[in-house]
Tab-separated table of C-alpha atoms in Angstrom:
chain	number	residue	atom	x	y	z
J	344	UNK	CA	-17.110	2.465	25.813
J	345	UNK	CA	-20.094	0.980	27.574
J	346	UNK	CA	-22.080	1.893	25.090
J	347	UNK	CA	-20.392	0.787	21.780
J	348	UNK	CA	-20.229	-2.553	23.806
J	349	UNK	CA	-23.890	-2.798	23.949
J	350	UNK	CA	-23.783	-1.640	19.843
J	351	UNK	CA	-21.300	-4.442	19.259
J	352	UNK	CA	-22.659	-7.532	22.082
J	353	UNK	CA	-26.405	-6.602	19.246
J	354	UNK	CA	-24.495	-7.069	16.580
J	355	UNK	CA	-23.252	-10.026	17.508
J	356	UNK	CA	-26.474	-11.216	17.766
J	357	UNK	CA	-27.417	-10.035	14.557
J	358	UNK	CA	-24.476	-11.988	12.827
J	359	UNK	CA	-25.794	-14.912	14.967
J	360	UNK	CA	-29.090	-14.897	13.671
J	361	UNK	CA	-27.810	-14.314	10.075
J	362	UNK	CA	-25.513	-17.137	10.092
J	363	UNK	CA	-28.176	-19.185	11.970
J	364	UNK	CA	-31.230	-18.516	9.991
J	365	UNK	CA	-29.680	-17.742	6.209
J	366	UNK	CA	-27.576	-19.956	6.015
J	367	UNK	CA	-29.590	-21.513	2.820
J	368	UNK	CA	-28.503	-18.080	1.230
J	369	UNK	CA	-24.745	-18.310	1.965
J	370	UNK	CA	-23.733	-18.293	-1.333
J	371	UNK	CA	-25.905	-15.200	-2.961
J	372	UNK	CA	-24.617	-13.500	0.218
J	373	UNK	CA	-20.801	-14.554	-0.474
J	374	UNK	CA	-21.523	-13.304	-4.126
J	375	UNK	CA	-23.227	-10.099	-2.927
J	376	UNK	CA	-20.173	-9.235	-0.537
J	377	UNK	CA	-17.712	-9.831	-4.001
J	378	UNK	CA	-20.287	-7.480	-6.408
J	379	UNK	CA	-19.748	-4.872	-3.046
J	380	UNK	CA	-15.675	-5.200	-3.655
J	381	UNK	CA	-14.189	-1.645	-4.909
J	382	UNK	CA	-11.921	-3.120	-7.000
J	383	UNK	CA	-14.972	-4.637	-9.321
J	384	UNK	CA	-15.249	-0.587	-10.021
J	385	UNK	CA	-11.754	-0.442	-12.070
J	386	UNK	CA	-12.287	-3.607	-13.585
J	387	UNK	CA	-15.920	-4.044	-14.612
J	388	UNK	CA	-18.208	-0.825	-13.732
J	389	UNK	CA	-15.465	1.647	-15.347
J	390	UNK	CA	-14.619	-0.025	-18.534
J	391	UNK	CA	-18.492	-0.348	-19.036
J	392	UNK	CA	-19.492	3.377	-18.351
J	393	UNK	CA	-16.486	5.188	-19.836
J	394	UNK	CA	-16.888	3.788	-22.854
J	395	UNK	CA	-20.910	5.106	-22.916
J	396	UNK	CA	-19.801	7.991	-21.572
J	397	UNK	CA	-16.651	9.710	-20.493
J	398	UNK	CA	-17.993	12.122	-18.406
J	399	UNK	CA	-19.527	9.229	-16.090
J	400	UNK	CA	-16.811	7.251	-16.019
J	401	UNK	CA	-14.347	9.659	-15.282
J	402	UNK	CA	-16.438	10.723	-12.265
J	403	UNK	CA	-16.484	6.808	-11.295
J	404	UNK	CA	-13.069	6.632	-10.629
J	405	UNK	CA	-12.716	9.902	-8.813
J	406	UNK	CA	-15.619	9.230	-6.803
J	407	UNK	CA	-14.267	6.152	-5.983
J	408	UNK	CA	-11.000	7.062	-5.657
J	409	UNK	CA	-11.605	9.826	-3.507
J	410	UNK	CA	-14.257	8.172	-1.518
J	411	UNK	CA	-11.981	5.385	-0.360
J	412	UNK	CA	-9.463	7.374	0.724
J	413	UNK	CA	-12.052	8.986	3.295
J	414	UNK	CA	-12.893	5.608	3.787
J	415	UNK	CA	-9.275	5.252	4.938
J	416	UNK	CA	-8.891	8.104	7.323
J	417	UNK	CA	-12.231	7.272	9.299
J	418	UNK	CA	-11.218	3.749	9.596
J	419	UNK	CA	-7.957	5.210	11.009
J	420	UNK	CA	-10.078	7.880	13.459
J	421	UNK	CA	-12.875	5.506	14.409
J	422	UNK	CA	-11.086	2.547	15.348
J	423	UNK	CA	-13.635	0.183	14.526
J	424	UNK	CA	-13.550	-3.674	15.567
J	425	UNK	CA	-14.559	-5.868	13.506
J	426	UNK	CA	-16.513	-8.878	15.045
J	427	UNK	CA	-14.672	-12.124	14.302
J	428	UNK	CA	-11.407	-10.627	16.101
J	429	UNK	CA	-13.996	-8.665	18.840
J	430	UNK	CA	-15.807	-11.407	20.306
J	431	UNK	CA	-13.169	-13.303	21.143
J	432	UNK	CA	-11.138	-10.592	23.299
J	433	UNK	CA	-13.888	-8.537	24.423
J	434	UNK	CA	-14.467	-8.710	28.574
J	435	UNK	CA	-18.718	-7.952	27.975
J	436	UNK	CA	-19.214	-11.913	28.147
J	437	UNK	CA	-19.248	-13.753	31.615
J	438	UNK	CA	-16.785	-17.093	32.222
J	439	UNK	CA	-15.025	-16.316	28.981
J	440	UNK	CA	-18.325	-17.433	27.094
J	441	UNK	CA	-17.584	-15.824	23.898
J	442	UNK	CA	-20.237	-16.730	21.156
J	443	UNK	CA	-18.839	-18.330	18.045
J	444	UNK	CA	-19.171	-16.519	14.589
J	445	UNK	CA	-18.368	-18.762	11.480
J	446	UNK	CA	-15.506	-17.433	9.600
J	447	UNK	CA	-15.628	-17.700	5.811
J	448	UNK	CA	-12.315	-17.363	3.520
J	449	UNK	CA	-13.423	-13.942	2.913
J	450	UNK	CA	-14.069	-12.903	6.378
J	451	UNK	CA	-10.364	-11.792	7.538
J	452	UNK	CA	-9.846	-8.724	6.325
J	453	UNK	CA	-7.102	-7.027	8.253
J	454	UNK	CA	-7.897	-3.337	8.455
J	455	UNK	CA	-10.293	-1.974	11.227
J	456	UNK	CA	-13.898	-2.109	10.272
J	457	UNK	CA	-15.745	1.452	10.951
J	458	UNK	CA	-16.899	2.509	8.098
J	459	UNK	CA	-17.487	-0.492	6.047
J	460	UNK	CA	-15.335	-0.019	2.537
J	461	UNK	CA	-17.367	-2.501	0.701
J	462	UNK	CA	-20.381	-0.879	1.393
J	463	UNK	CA	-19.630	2.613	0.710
J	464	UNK	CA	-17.737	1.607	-2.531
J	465	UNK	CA	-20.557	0.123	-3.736
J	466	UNK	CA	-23.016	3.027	-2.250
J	467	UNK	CA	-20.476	5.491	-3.864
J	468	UNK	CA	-20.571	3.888	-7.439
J	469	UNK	CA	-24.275	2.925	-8.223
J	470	UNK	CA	-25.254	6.049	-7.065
J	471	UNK	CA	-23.275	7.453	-9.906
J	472	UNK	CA	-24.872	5.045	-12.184
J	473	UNK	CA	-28.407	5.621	-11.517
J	474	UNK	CA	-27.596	9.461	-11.308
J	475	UNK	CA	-26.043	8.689	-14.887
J	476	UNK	CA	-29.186	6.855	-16.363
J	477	UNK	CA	-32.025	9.293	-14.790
J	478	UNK	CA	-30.074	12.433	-16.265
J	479	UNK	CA	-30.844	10.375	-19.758
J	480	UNK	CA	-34.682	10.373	-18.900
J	481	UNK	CA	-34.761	14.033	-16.798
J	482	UNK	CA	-34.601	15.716	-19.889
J	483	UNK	CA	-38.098	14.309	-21.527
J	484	UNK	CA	-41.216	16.657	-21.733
J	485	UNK	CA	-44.355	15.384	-22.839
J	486	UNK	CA	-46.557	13.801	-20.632
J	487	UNK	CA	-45.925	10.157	-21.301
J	488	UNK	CA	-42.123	10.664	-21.143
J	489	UNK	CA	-42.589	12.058	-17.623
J	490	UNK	CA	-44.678	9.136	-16.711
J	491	UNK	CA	-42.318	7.183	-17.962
J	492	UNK	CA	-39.494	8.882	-16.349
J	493	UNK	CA	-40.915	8.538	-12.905
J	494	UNK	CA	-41.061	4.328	-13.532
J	495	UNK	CA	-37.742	4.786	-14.317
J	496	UNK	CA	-36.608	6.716	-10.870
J	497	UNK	CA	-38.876	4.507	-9.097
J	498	UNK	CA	-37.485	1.097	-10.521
J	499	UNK	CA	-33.592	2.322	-10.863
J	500	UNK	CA	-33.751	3.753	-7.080
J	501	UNK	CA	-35.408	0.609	-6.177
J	502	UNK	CA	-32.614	-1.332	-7.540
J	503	UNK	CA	-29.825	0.978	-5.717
J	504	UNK	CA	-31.065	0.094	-2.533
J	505	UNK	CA	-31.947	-3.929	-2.990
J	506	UNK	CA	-28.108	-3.938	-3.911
J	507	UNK	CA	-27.084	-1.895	-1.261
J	508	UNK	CA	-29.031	-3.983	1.552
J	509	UNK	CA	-27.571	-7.104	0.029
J	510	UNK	CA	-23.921	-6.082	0.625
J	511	UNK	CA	-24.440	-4.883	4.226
J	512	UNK	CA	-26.311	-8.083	4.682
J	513	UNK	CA	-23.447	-9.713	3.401
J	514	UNK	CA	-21.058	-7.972	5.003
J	515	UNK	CA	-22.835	-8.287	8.300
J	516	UNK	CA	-23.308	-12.045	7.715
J	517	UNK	CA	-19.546	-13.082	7.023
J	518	UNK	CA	-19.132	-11.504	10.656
J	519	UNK	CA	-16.201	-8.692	9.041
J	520	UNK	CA	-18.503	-5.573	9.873
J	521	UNK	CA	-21.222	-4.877	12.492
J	522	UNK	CA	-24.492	-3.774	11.386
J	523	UNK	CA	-23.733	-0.009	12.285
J	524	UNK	CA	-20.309	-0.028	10.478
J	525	UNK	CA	-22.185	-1.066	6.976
J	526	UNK	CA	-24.587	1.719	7.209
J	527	UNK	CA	-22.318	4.321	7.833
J	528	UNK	CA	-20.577	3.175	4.847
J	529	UNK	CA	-23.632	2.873	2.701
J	530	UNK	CA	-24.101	6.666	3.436
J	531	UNK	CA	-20.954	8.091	3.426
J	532	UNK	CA	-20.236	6.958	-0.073
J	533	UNK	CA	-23.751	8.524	-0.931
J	534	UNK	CA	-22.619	11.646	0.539
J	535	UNK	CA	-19.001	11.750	-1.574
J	536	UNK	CA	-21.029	10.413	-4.918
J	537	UNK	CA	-23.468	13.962	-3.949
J	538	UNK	CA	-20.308	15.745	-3.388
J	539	UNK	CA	-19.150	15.073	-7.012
J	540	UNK	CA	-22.139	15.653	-8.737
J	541	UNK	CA	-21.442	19.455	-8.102
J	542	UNK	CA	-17.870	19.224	-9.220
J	543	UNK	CA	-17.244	19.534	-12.777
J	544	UNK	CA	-13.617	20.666	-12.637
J	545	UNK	CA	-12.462	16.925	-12.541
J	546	UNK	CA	-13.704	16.289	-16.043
J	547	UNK	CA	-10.679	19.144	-17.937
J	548	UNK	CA	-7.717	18.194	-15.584
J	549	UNK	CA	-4.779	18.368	-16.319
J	550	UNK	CA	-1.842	15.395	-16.086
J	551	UNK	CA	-0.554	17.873	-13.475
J	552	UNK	CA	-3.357	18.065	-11.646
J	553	UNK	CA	-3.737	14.450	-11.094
J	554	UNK	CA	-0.053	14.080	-10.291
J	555	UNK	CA	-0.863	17.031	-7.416
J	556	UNK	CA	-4.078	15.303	-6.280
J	557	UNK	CA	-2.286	11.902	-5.782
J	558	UNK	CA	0.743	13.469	-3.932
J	559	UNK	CA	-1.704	15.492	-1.784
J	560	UNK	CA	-3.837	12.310	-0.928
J	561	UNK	CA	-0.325	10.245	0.021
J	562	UNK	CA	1.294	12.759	1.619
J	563	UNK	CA	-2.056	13.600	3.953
J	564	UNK	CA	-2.471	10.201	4.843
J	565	UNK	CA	1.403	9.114	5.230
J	566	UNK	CA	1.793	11.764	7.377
J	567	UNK	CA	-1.378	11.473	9.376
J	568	UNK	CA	0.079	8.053	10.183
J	569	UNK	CA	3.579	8.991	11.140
J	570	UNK	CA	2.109	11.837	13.405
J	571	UNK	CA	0.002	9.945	15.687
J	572	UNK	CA	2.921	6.943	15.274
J	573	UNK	CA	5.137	9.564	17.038
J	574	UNK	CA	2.297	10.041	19.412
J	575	UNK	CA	2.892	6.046	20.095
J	576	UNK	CA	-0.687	5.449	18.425
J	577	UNK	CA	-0.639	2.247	15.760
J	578	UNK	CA	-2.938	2.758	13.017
J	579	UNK	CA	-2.075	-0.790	12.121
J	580	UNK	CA	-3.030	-1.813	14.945
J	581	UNK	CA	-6.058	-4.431	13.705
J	582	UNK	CA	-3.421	-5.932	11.466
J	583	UNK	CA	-1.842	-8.314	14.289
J	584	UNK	CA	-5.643	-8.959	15.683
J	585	UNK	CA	-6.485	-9.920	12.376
J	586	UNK	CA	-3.578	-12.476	12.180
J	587	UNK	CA	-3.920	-13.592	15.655
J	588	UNK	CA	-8.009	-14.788	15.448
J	589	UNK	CA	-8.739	-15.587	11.611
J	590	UNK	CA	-9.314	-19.028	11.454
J	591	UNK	CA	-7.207	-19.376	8.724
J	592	UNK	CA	-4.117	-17.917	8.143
J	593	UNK	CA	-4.373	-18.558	4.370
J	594	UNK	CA	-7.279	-16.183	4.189
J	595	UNK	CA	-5.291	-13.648	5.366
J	596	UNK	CA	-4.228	-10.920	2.693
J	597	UNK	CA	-1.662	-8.049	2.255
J	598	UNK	CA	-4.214	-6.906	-0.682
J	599	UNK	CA	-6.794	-6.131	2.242
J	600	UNK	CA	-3.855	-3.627	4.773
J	601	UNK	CA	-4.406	0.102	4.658
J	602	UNK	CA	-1.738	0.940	2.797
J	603	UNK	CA	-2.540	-1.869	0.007
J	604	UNK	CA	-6.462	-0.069	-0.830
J	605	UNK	CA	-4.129	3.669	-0.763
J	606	UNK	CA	-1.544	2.070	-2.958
J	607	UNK	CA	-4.438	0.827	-5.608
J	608	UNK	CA	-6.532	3.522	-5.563
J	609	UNK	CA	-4.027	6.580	-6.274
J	610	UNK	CA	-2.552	4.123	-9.242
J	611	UNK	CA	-5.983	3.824	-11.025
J	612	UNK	CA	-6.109	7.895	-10.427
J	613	UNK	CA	-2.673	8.287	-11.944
J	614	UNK	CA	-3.802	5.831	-14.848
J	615	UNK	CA	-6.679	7.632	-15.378
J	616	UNK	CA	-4.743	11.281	-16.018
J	617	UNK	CA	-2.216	9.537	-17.779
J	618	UNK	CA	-4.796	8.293	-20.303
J	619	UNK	CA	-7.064	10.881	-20.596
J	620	UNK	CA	-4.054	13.384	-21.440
J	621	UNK	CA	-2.528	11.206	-23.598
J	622	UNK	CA	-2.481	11.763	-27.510
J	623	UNK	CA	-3.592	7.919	-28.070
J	624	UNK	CA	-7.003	8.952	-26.007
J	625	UNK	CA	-7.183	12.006	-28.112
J	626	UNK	CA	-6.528	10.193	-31.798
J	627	UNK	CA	-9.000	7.849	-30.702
J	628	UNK	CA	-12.020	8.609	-28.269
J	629	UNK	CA	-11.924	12.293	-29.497
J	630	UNK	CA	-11.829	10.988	-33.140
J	631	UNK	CA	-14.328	10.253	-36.238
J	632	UNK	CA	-15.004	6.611	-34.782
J	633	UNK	CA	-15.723	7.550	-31.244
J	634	UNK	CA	-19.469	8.474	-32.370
J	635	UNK	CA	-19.961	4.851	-33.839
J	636	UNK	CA	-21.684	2.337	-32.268
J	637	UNK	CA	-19.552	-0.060	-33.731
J	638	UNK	CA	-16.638	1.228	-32.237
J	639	UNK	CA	-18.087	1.611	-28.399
J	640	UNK	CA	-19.354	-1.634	-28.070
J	641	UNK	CA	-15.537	-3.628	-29.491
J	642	UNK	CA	-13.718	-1.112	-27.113
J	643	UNK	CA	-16.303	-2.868	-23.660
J	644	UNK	CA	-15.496	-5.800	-25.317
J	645	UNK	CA	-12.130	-5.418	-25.445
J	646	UNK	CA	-11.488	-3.497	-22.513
J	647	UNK	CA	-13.397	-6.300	-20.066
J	648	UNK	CA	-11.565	-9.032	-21.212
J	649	UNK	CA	-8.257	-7.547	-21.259
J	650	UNK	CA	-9.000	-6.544	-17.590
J	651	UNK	CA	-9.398	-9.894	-16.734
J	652	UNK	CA	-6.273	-10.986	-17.648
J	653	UNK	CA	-4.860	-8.521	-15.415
J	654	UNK	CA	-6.244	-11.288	-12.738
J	655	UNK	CA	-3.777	-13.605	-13.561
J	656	UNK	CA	-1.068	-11.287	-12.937
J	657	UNK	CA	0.309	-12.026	-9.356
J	658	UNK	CA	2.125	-9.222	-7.354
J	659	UNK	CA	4.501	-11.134	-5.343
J	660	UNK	CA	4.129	-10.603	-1.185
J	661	UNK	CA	7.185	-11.772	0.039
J	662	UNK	CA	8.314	-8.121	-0.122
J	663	UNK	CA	6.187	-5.413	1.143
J	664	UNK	CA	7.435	-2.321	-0.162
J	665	UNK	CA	7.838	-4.020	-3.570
J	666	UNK	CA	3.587	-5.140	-3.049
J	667	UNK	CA	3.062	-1.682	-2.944
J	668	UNK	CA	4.753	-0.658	-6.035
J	669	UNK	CA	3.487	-3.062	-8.420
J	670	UNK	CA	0.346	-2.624	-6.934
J	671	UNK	CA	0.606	0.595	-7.852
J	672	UNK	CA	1.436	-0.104	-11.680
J	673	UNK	CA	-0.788	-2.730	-12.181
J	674	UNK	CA	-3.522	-0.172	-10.526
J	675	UNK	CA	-2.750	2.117	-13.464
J	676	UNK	CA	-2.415	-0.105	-16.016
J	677	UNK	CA	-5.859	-1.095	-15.796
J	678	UNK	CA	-7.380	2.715	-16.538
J	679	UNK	CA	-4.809	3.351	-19.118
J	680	UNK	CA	-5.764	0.262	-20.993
J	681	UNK	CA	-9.339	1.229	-21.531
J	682	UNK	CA	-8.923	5.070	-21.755
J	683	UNK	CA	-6.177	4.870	-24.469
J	684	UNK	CA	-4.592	1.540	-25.321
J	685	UNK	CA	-7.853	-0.093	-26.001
J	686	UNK	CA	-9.666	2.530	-28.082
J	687	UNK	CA	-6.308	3.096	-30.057
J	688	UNK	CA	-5.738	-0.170	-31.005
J	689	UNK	CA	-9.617	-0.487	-32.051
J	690	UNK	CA	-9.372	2.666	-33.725
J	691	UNK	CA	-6.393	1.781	-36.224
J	692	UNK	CA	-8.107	-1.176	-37.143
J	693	UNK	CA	-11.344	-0.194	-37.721
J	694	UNK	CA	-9.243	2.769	-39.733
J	695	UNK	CA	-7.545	-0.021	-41.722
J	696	UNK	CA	-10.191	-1.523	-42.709
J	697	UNK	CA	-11.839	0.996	-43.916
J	698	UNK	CA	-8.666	1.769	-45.877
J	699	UNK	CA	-8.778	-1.463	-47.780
J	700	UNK	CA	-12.630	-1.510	-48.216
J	701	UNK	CA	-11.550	1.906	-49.973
């Protein structure tokens, strides 16, 4: 206990400094800490890669499915503070001399903060990407390609971890995760992206199997909470700190509980089955158009800005149980819409017009 003290009171200095000396970069570090959000995987990373490649993309949405939901049960074992809530009811300061973090509107997030989710999302997903791109370039022979291939690991590496040190710094500067808790995440997600490179099973299941893998992932973690609830330990415990020292209660969100990332992540899973075992996916993306160009580049188009309107669909909080479920359906809705609704529609008019032109 002493010593996470000491790892939190150095944190707190960190964030100090940060906020103190950075402060010219607060907005390309509030920007940073949105590009780290998992949800920008379902709505701008997935629609992008599936339609390059299904194989990726598919991965991308188990991997981050999958690696949230670990995320989940070590924020639940750790018990991590996070440091706008810590400093002000830790006893490590004398005379009640608690320093004073700024709080931004996207600082109060209400689940505990070891590891950070942000930053092994992010850690998680781009190292699927660059895995993605270099497997392109691997496969090149001649000299000059392998020249060209190391440039390529070099610069798309380099790029991994610039991004991946700009969310922790971002995360670390908004004062909702301590340095430590952002590099655990960073490579814990790199450890469940590894994990999936070596799985190739997830690329031929079944509806069934998805519908087993989400029941297994709800049930685990539902009843890992009831059992150490009947233990009288809260896992929700951070929620009430949360409320109690954000500086705004406006900034505080449902969307950010638990429960809320579970809820949205085992929807886009379920989406995801649902579409790829659908016979709209197969007319379509297993059809004569899903070689074209032409027909890849209208279904990102299509698919990104259909996403966004998804953004202007507001799940209702009043009701918490009801926040769950159409969190849940919205959650799938989005992977269904670019694995089969999107490519389907595109499909039968690209099939129409060639109809007429014939």
């Amino acid at each position: 206990s002493i010593k996470m003290d000491l790892l939190h009171s150095n944190g707190v200095l960190i964030i100090q400094h940060l906020q103190r000396d950075y402060r010219a970069y607060q907005d390309f570090l509030n920007f940073m800490s949105h590009v780290g959000d998992p949800r920008n995987i379902f709505s701008i990373y997935f629609p992008l890669w599936f339609q390059l490649n299904q194989v990726v993309g598919t991965k991308m949405i188990w991997v981050a499915v999958i690696g949230d939901w670990f995320n989940l049960i070590f924020k639940w074992i750790l018990f991590g503070h996070r440091p706008y809530w810590w400093v002000q009811e830790t006893m490590i300061y004398p005379n009640q001399s608690s320093p004073c973090l700024e709080q931004f509107p996207i600082t109060c997030e209400t689940g505990p903060g070891s590891p950070s989710g942000h930053a092994m999302g992010s850690s998680c997903v781009w190292y699927v990407m660059v895995t993605a791109a270099l497997s392109y370039t691997v496969r090149w022979k001649d000299k000059s390609a392998v020249t060209l291939h190391r440039l390529t690991w070099s610069f798309l590496w380099s790029i991994f971890w610039i991004i991946q040190i700009s969310v922790c710094i971002s995360r670390v500067f908004i004062a909702t995760h301590f340095p430590h808790q952002v590099v655990l995440g960073v490579f814990a997600g790199i450890l469940v992206a590894e994990a999936f490179e070596h799985t190739s099973a997830i690329q031929t299941a079944s509806l069934r199997m998805y519908i087993k893998t989400n029941l297994f992932l709800f049930i685990f973690a539902l009843g890992f909470y009831l059992s150490l609830k009947l233990l009288d330990i809260d896992l929700l415990w951070s929620v009430p700190k949360a409320k109690k020292w954000c500086a705004n209660p406006d900034w505080i969100n449902i969307d950010t509980t638990p429960f809320a990332g579970l809820v949205r992540n085992l929807g886009a899973l379920f989406g995801l089955g649902l579409g790829i075992n659908s016979e709209m996916f197969i007319t379509s993306c297993k059809g004569k158009n899903s070689c074209k160009i032409s027909f890849r580049i209208l279904c990102i188009a299509a698919s990104l800005a259909t996403l966004q309107l998804y953004n202007f669909v507001k799940i209702p909080t009043h009701t918490e149980y009801l926040f769950y479920i159409l969190s849940f359906c919205k959650s799938a809705a989005m992977p269904l819409t670019v694995v089969a609704l999107v490519p389907y529609c595109v499909h039968s008019l690209m099939s129409t017009s060639e109809k007429k032109l014939n």
